[in-house]
Coordinates of C-alpha atoms and ligand atoms in Angstrom, one line a residue:
X1 CA 31.8 47.8 129.8
X2 CA 31.9 49.1 133.2
X3 CA 30.2 52.6 133.9
X4 CA 33.5 54.6 134.4
X5 CA 31.7 57.5 136.0
X6 CA 30.6 60.8 135.0
X7 CA 32.6 63.2 132.8
X8 CA 31.5 67.1 132.8
X9 CA 32.7 69.0 129.7
X10 CA 32.4 72.3 127.8
X11 CA 31.9 72.8 124.1
X12 CA 33.7 76.1 123.1
X13 CA 33.8 77.9 119.7
X14 CA 33.0 80.6 117.6
X15 CA 29.5 81.5 115.8
X16 CA 29.1 79.6 112.9
X17 CA 32.1 76.9 113.4
X18 CA 29.2 74.1 113.8
X19 CA 29.0 74.0 117.6
X20 CA 25.3 73.2 117.6
X21 CA 25.4 70.8 114.6
X22 CA 28.5 69.1 116.1
X23 CA 26.3 68.8 119.8
X24 CA 23.1 67.6 118.0
X25 CA 25.2 65.0 115.8
X26 CA 27.1 63.7 119.4
X27 CA 23.7 63.6 120.9
X28 CA 22.2 61.7 117.9
X29 CA 24.6 59.1 117.7
X30 CA 24.6 58.5 121.5
X31 CA 21.0 57.7 120.8
X32 CA 19.9 60.5 122.9
X33 CA 17.4 61.5 120.6
X34 CA 13.8 59.7 120.7
X35 CA 11.7 58.9 117.8
X36 CA 9.4 61.7 117.9
X37 CA 12.1 64.3 118.2
X38 CA 13.6 62.6 115.3
X39 CA 10.3 63.0 113.1
X40 CA 10.0 66.6 114.2
X41 CA 13.9 67.1 113.3
X42 CA 13.3 65.6 110.0
X43 CA 10.3 68.1 109.3
X44 CA 11.9 70.9 110.6
X45 CA 15.0 70.5 108.4
X46 CA 12.7 70.0 105.4
X47 CA 11.4 73.2 106.1
X48 CA 14.3 75.3 106.2
X49 CA 16.3 73.3 103.6
X50 CA 14.3 72.9 100.6
X51 CA 17.4 72.3 98.6
X52 CA 18.2 69.2 100.4
X53 CA 15.3 67.6 101.9
X54 CA 16.2 64.5 103.2
X55 CA 19.2 65.9 105.3
X56 CA 18.9 66.2 108.9
X57 CA 19.8 69.6 110.2
X58 CA 21.3 68.5 113.8
X59 CA 21.8 72.3 115.0
X60 CA 18.0 72.4 115.7
X61 CA 18.5 69.7 118.2
X62 CA 20.6 72.2 120.4
X63 CA 19.7 75.8 119.0
X64 CA 17.1 76.4 121.2
X65 CA 18.9 79.4 123.1
X66 CA 19.6 80.9 119.7
X67 CA 16.3 82.8 120.2
X68 CA 17.1 84.5 123.1
X69 CA 20.7 85.2 121.9
X70 CA 19.2 87.2 119.0
X71 CA 17.0 89.0 121.5
X72 CA 20.0 90.2 123.7
X73 CA 18.8 88.5 126.8
X74 CA 22.0 87.5 129.2
X75 CA 21.4 84.1 129.2
X76 CA 23.3 81.3 131.5
X77 CA 25.1 78.3 130.4
X78 CA 22.8 75.3 129.0
X79 CA 23.7 72.1 130.5
X80 CA 22.5 68.8 128.8
X81 CA 23.0 65.3 129.8
X82 CA 23.4 62.4 128.1
X83 CA 24.9 58.8 128.4
X84 CA 26.4 55.8 126.5
X85 CA 26.7 52.5 127.6
X86 CA 29.9 53.4 129.3
X87 CA 29.7 56.6 130.9
X88 CA 27.2 59.6 131.9
X89 CA 28.2 63.0 130.6
X90 CA 26.9 66.5 131.2
X91 CA 27.9 69.0 128.8
X92 CA 27.7 72.9 129.2
X93 CA 27.0 74.6 126.2
X94 CA 28.5 78.3 125.8
X95 CA 27.9 80.7 123.7
X96 CA 30.7 81.7 121.4
X97 CA 30.3 85.7 121.6
X98 CA 32.6 87.7 123.6
X99 CA 30.4 89.4 125.6
X100 CA 29.8 85.8 127.0
X101 CA 32.8 84.9 128.5
X102 CA 31.5 84.9 131.7
X103 CA 29.2 82.3 130.9
X104 CA 32.1 80.2 129.6
X105 CA 34.0 80.6 132.9
X106 CA 31.2 79.3 134.8
X107 CA 30.6 76.2 132.7
X108 CA 34.4 75.6 132.6
X109 CA 34.8 76.2 136.2
X110 CA 33.2 72.5 137.1
X111 CA 34.3 71.0 133.7
X112 CA 36.7 68.3 133.5
X113 CA 37.5 68.6 129.6
X114 CA 37.0 71.0 126.8
X115 CA 35.8 70.3 123.1
X116 CA 37.3 73.2 121.4
X117 CA 35.9 73.6 117.9
X118 CA 37.6 75.4 114.9
X119 CA 36.3 75.7 111.3
X120 CA 39.0 74.0 109.0
X121 CA 38.6 77.0 106.5
X122 CA 39.7 79.6 109.3
X123 CA 42.2 77.6 111.6
X124 CA 43.0 79.2 114.6
X125 CA 41.2 82.6 115.7
X126 CA 41.4 85.0 118.4
X127 CA 38.2 83.3 120.1
X128 CA 40.0 79.8 120.0
X129 CA 42.9 81.2 122.2
X130 CA 40.5 83.4 124.4
X131 CA 38.3 80.0 125.3
X132 CA 41.3 77.8 125.8
X133 CA 43.1 80.7 128.0
X134 CA 40.0 80.6 129.9
X135 CA 39.6 77.0 130.0
X136 CA 43.0 76.7 131.4
X137 CA 42.5 79.3 133.9
X138 CA 39.6 77.5 135.3
X139 CA 41.4 74.5 135.7
X140 CA 41.0 72.6 132.7
X141 CA 43.9 70.0 131.6
X142 CA 42.4 68.0 129.1
X143 CA 41.3 69.4 125.7
X144 CA 39.7 67.5 122.4
X145 CA 40.6 70.1 119.5
X146 CA 38.1 69.4 117.0
X147 CA 38.7 70.5 113.4
X148 CA 34.9 70.9 112.0
X149 CA 34.3 71.4 108.3
X150 CA 37.0 69.2 106.7
X151 CA 34.7 68.4 103.8
X152 CA 34.7 72.1 102.8
X153 CA 38.5 71.8 102.5
X154 CA 38.5 68.8 100.5
X155 CA 39.4 66.5 103.5
X156 CA 43.2 67.7 103.0
X157 CA 45.3 66.3 105.5
X158 CA 48.1 68.9 105.3
X159 CA 45.4 71.9 106.4
X160 CA 44.6 69.5 109.4
X161 CA 48.1 69.0 110.4
X162 CA 49.0 72.7 110.2
X163 CA 45.9 73.8 112.6
X164 CA 46.6 71.1 114.7
X165 CA 50.6 71.6 115.1
X166 CA 49.5 75.5 115.9
X167 CA 47.0 74.6 118.4
X168 CA 49.6 72.2 120.1
X169 CA 51.7 74.8 120.6
X170 CA 49.2 77.2 122.1
X171 CA 48.2 74.4 124.5
X172 CA 51.9 74.0 125.8
X173 CA 52.1 77.6 126.3
X174 CA 48.6 77.2 128.4
X175 CA 49.5 74.3 130.4
X176 CA 47.0 72.0 128.8
X177 CA 48.5 69.1 129.4
X178 CA 46.0 66.5 127.7
X179 CA 45.2 67.4 123.8
X180 CA 43.5 65.2 121.7
X181 CA 43.2 66.2 117.9
X182 CA 40.7 65.0 115.5
X183 CA 39.1 66.1 111.8
X184 CA 35.3 65.8 111.8
X185 CA 32.5 66.8 109.4
X186 CA 29.8 67.6 112.1
X187 CA 26.5 67.2 109.6
X188 CA 27.6 63.7 108.3
X189 CA 28.8 62.4 111.6
X190 CA 32.3 61.8 110.6
X191 CA 34.5 60.8 113.5
X192 CA 31.8 61.9 115.8
X193 CA 30.2 58.8 116.3
X194 CA 31.6 56.4 113.8
X195 CA 34.8 56.5 111.7
X196 CA 35.0 58.3 108.6
X197 CA 35.5 56.9 104.9
X198 CA 35.8 60.6 103.8
X199 CA 38.8 61.3 106.1
X200 CA 40.8 57.8 105.5
X201 CA 43.9 59.3 106.8
X202 CA 42.6 59.7 110.5
X203 CA 43.0 56.2 112.1
X204 CA 42.2 57.7 115.7
X205 CA 39.3 57.4 118.2
X206 CA 36.2 59.1 117.5
X207 CA 34.8 61.9 119.7
X208 CA 32.6 60.1 121.2
X209 CA 35.5 57.6 122.2
X210 CA 37.7 60.1 123.3
X211 CA 35.0 61.6 125.7
X212 CA 34.4 57.8 127.0
X213 CA 38.0 57.4 127.5
X214 CA 38.8 60.6 129.1
X215 CA 40.2 61.1 132.8
X216 CA 37.3 62.1 135.1
X217 CA 39.4 62.8 138.1
X218 CA 39.4 66.5 139.6
X219 CA 42.3 68.3 141.4
X220 CA 41.4 68.0 145.1
X221 CA 43.1 68.3 148.3
X222 CA 45.3 64.9 149.4
X223 CA 44.3 65.6 153.1
X224 CA 40.9 65.5 154.7
X225 CA 38.8 68.7 153.9
X226 CA 34.9 69.2 154.1
X227 CA 33.6 73.1 154.2
X228 CA 30.8 72.8 156.8
X229 CA 27.2 73.5 154.4
X230 CA 24.9 73.7 157.5
X231 CA 24.7 72.3 161.2
X232 CA 22.0 69.7 161.4
X233 CA 20.3 70.0 165.1
X234 CA 17.0 68.2 165.0
X235 CA 17.0 67.8 169.0
X236 CA 19.0 68.6 171.6
X237 CA 20.6 64.9 171.5
X238 CA 22.0 65.1 168.0
X239 CA 24.4 67.8 166.3
X240 CA 25.7 66.9 163.2
X241 CA 27.7 68.8 160.3
X242 CA 26.7 68.5 156.9
X243 CA 28.7 68.9 153.7
X244 CA 30.5 67.2 150.9
X245 CA 34.1 66.0 151.4
X246 CA 36.6 67.6 148.7
X247 CA 39.4 66.2 149.6
X248 CA 41.0 63.1 151.1
X249 CA 39.3 60.3 153.3
X250 CA 38.1 60.4 157.0
X251 CA 37.3 57.2 159.2
X252 CA 35.2 57.0 162.3
X253 CA 37.7 58.0 165.1
X254 CA 39.8 60.5 163.3
X255 CA 41.1 63.4 164.9
X256 CA 39.8 66.8 163.2
X257 CA 39.9 70.0 163.7
X258 CA 37.6 72.9 163.0
X259 CA 39.1 75.9 160.7
X260 CA 39.8 78.8 160.8
X261 CA 39.4 78.6 164.6
X262 CA 41.3 75.4 165.0
X263 CA 39.3 73.5 167.6
X264 CA 39.9 69.8 168.0
X265 CA 37.6 66.7 168.3
X266 CA 37.2 63.1 167.2
X267 CA 34.7 61.9 164.8
X268 CA 32.2 60.0 166.3
X269 CA 29.8 58.7 163.2
X270 CA 29.8 59.4 159.6
X271 CA 26.1 59.7 158.7
X272 CA 24.6 59.4 155.0
X273 CA 20.9 59.1 153.6
X274 CA 21.9 55.2 153.5
X275 CA 23.3 54.7 156.7
X276 CA 26.8 55.0 158.7
X277 CA 29.8 54.7 157.0
X278 CA 33.0 53.5 158.8
X279 CA 34.9 55.9 156.1
X280 CA 34.2 58.5 154.0
X281 CA 35.9 59.7 150.8
X282 CA 36.1 62.9 148.4
X283 CA 32.9 63.6 146.7
X284 CA 30.7 61.7 149.4
X285 CA 27.9 64.0 150.9
X286 CA 27.9 63.3 154.9
X287 CA 26.9 64.4 158.2
X288 CA 29.8 64.1 161.0
X289 CA 29.1 64.1 164.6
X290 CA 32.2 64.7 166.9
X291 CA 32.6 63.7 170.3
X292 CA 32.3 66.8 172.2
X293 CA 30.5 69.9 171.6
X294 CA 32.2 72.4 169.5
X295 CA 31.4 75.9 168.0
X296 CA 31.3 75.3 164.4
X297 CA 29.0 76.7 161.7
X298 CA 28.5 76.9 158.1
X299 CA 31.5 78.4 156.3
X300 CA 33.9 76.7 158.7
X301 CA 36.3 74.0 157.0
X302 CA 36.7 70.7 158.9
X303 CA 39.8 69.3 158.3
X304 CA 42.5 66.5 159.1
X305 CA 44.2 67.7 162.7
X306 CA 47.6 66.7 161.4
X307 CA 47.6 68.2 158.4
X308 CA 45.0 71.5 158.5
X309 CA 44.6 73.7 155.7
X310 CA 46.7 76.9 155.6
X311 CA 45.0 79.6 156.8
X312 CA 45.3 83.2 155.5
X313 CA 44.0 87.0 155.0
X314 CA 45.9 88.3 152.0
X315 CA 46.3 86.6 148.5
X316 CA 47.4 86.7 145.2
X317 CA 44.6 85.5 142.7
X318 CA 43.3 85.8 139.3
X319 CA 40.2 87.5 138.9
X320 CA 38.0 87.2 135.8
X321 CA 35.6 90.3 135.7
X322 CA 31.8 89.5 135.4
X323 CA 30.5 93.1 136.2
X324 CA 29.2 95.7 133.8
X325 CA 30.9 98.1 135.9
X326 CA 34.5 98.1 136.6
X327 CA 36.1 96.4 139.1
X328 CA 38.0 99.1 141.1
X329 CA 40.8 98.6 143.6
X330 CA 39.7 99.0 147.2
X331 CA 35.9 98.9 146.8
X332 CA 34.8 96.4 149.2
X333 CA 32.9 93.4 147.6
X334 CA 31.7 89.9 149.4
X335 CA 33.9 87.1 148.6
X336 CA 32.3 83.8 148.5
X337 CA 34.7 80.7 149.2
X338 CA 33.7 77.1 149.7
X339 CA 30.6 77.8 151.9
X340 CA 31.7 80.8 153.7
X341 CA 31.2 84.6 152.7
X342 CA 33.8 87.3 154.0
X343 CA 34.2 91.1 153.1
X344 CA 37.0 91.4 150.6
X345 CA 38.9 94.3 148.8
X346 CA 41.1 94.2 145.9
X347 CA 43.8 96.1 147.0
X348 CA 45.9 96.3 143.5
X349 CA 45.9 95.0 140.3
X350 CA 49.5 93.7 139.7
X351 CA 48.6 93.5 136.0
X352 CA 45.8 92.3 133.7
X353 CA 46.2 89.4 130.9
X354 CA 45.2 89.6 127.3
X355 CA 43.1 87.1 127.0
X356 CA 43.9 86.6 123.1
X357 CA 47.9 86.7 123.6
X358 CA 48.5 86.1 127.2
X359 CA 50.6 89.2 127.2
X360 CA 50.5 90.8 131.0
X361 CA 49.5 94.5 130.7
X362 CA 49.2 97.3 133.2
X363 CA 45.8 98.2 134.6
X364 CA 44.3 100.3 137.1
X365 CA 40.8 98.8 136.6
X366 CA 39.2 95.4 135.1
X367 CA 36.1 95.8 132.7
X368 CA 33.8 93.1 131.9
X369 CA 35.3 89.9 130.8
X370 CA 38.8 90.9 131.5
X371 CA 41.3 89.0 133.6
X372 CA 43.7 90.3 136.3
X373 CA 46.4 89.1 138.5
X374 CA 45.2 90.7 141.7
X375 CA 46.2 91.1 145.5
X376 CA 43.0 90.7 147.8
X377 CA 42.7 91.7 151.4
X378 CA 40.1 89.7 153.7
X379 CA 38.7 91.1 156.9
X380 CA 38.8 87.4 158.2
X381 CA 41.3 84.8 157.7
X382 CA 40.0 82.0 156.1
X383 CA 41.2 78.1 155.4
X384 CA 42.1 77.7 151.8
X385 CA 44.2 75.7 149.1
X386 CA 45.5 76.9 146.0
X387 CA 43.0 76.6 143.1
X388 CA 45.5 74.4 141.3
X389 CA 44.9 71.7 144.3
X390 CA 41.4 72.4 145.0
X391 CA 38.8 73.9 142.9
X392 CA 36.4 73.9 146.1
X393 CA 38.9 75.5 148.6
X394 CA 40.7 77.6 146.1
X395 CA 37.9 78.9 144.0
X396 CA 35.9 82.3 145.1
X397 CA 33.2 84.5 143.4
X398 CA 32.7 88.1 144.3
X399 CA 29.6 89.7 144.8
X400 CA 28.4 93.4 144.9
X401 CA 27.0 94.4 147.9
X402 CA 24.8 96.8 146.4
X403 CA 23.1 94.7 143.8
X404 CA 24.0 91.3 144.9
X405 CA 24.9 90.3 141.4
X406 CA 28.0 88.0 140.7
X407 CA 30.6 90.5 139.6
X408 CA 33.9 88.3 139.4
X409 CA 35.0 84.9 139.9
X410 CA 38.4 84.1 141.2
X411 CA 41.4 81.5 141.5
X412 CA 43.6 81.6 144.7
X413 CA 47.1 81.2 143.8
X414 CA 49.1 81.6 147.2
X415 CA 49.0 83.3 150.3
X416 CA 50.5 87.0 151.0
X417 CA 50.2 86.6 154.6
X418 CA 49.4 83.6 156.8
X419 CA 47.4 83.7 159.6
X420 CA 49.4 83.3 163.0
X421 CA 47.4 80.9 164.5
X422 CA 48.6 78.1 162.0
X423 CA 52.0 76.5 162.2
Ligands
GDP501 P1 27.1 77.1 115.5 O1 27.2 78.7 115.3 O2 28.6 77.2 116.2 O3 26.4 76.7 116.7 O4 27.3 76.5 114.2 P2 26.4 75.7 113.3 O5 26.1 74.2 113.9 O6 24.8 76.5 113.5 O7 26.4 75.5 111.9 C1 26.7 76.9 111.1 C2 26.7 76.3 109.8 O8 27.9 75.4 109.5 C3 25.3 75.5 109.5 O9 24.8 76.1 108.5 C4 25.9 74.0 109.6 O10 25.2 73.3 108.8 C5 27.2 74.3 108.8 N1 28.1 73.3 109.2 C6 28.7 72.5 110.5 N2 29.4 71.9 110.8 C7 29.8 71.5 109.2 C8 30.5 70.8 108.1 O11 31.4 70.2 108.9 N3 30.3 71.0 107.1 C9 29.7 71.5 106.4 N4 29.7 71.8 105.2 N5 29.0 72.6 107.0 C10 29.1 72.8 108.5

């Protein structure tokens, strides 16, 4: 089968739902556990579970982070790479505790799909709702709901049906457009890498098959956009603008505009490590040379001259607060978007969102892990897209100017005031 690209996904679940076991089993079924590691796994499993000496405890393959968790060390997301003959995967494994919502948001911000795990005995929990809301907020549209521990509810189809029915209602509310559900028994690998004789009423694809056939496209601007990462100027004869195309396509000879200053030029060369291209498309890292010397620097956006990005300095945006100290309106933060950093103030919090129920509540401040819908004021106008159209040009982080810590992430919704130099 052809290689169908790279899928980035995230796994979400509450503690003890079986996340580590499921992920370990997935790696095993994908053939990603080498022999020496299998020998160690058998030995460690025997040591821990004297009552069942022949069973493998797959959670040991992925539980490396647990020690850190127990010591209360703030951890980031663990990214794991694996592949099957059909596709490559990067999975962000995010801890389930509430205090780690910020890590989950980080993992979700680059993912195209979420595997949401629930324990069949418990059904949907507040965490299930919170994780699904955060995934939707961060732009994930595809979810696989894995109802785990089906062996502990006698593999009853009616229990599975009730949970999936409730989840589909939630997914509808959240705008999660593609939802696949399946029953699994993580330790046995039932419906993980192979069909299950213990769950004969389920005839659908396995988890691995669903991951192999998921949509890998991401929301990106239709028109050409490239944030300038750096200006490459090895000598006086060469000046190139390096970056990764984040929307549309560009051909040699195209007319572009450097935003926000709106300087126009034509593309002379599209240079890559593997030689020149006649055309570049979204996802490619390139260096552009132009037909005239113009002033462009890191943070600027090069765009299609006929269809430039809108430019604005006031926005409505969702903000997920990650700071230990509360977000206070009118305090100055650095806002980093694309490759640009500007000064920003949250001028008002319109409401905060109860992440468990999606109810909108009045708020004067945002605390750690809270989500608010805010008005933001920048000291410079920037080219942008709404987050729904472009994660690169619509997603930002907020940085504390004293500690330099990342204290929030946000998603631009729309401009409250457009800059006047754009038509
Ligand atoms: P995590 O905290 O979500 O990573 O959960 P773990 O993977 O550590 O699993 C928690 C416990 O549930 C462990 O004792 C697992 O062996 C057990 N477990 C996980 N999945 C299943 C399942 O499908 N059936 C049964 N019977 N036990 C399971």
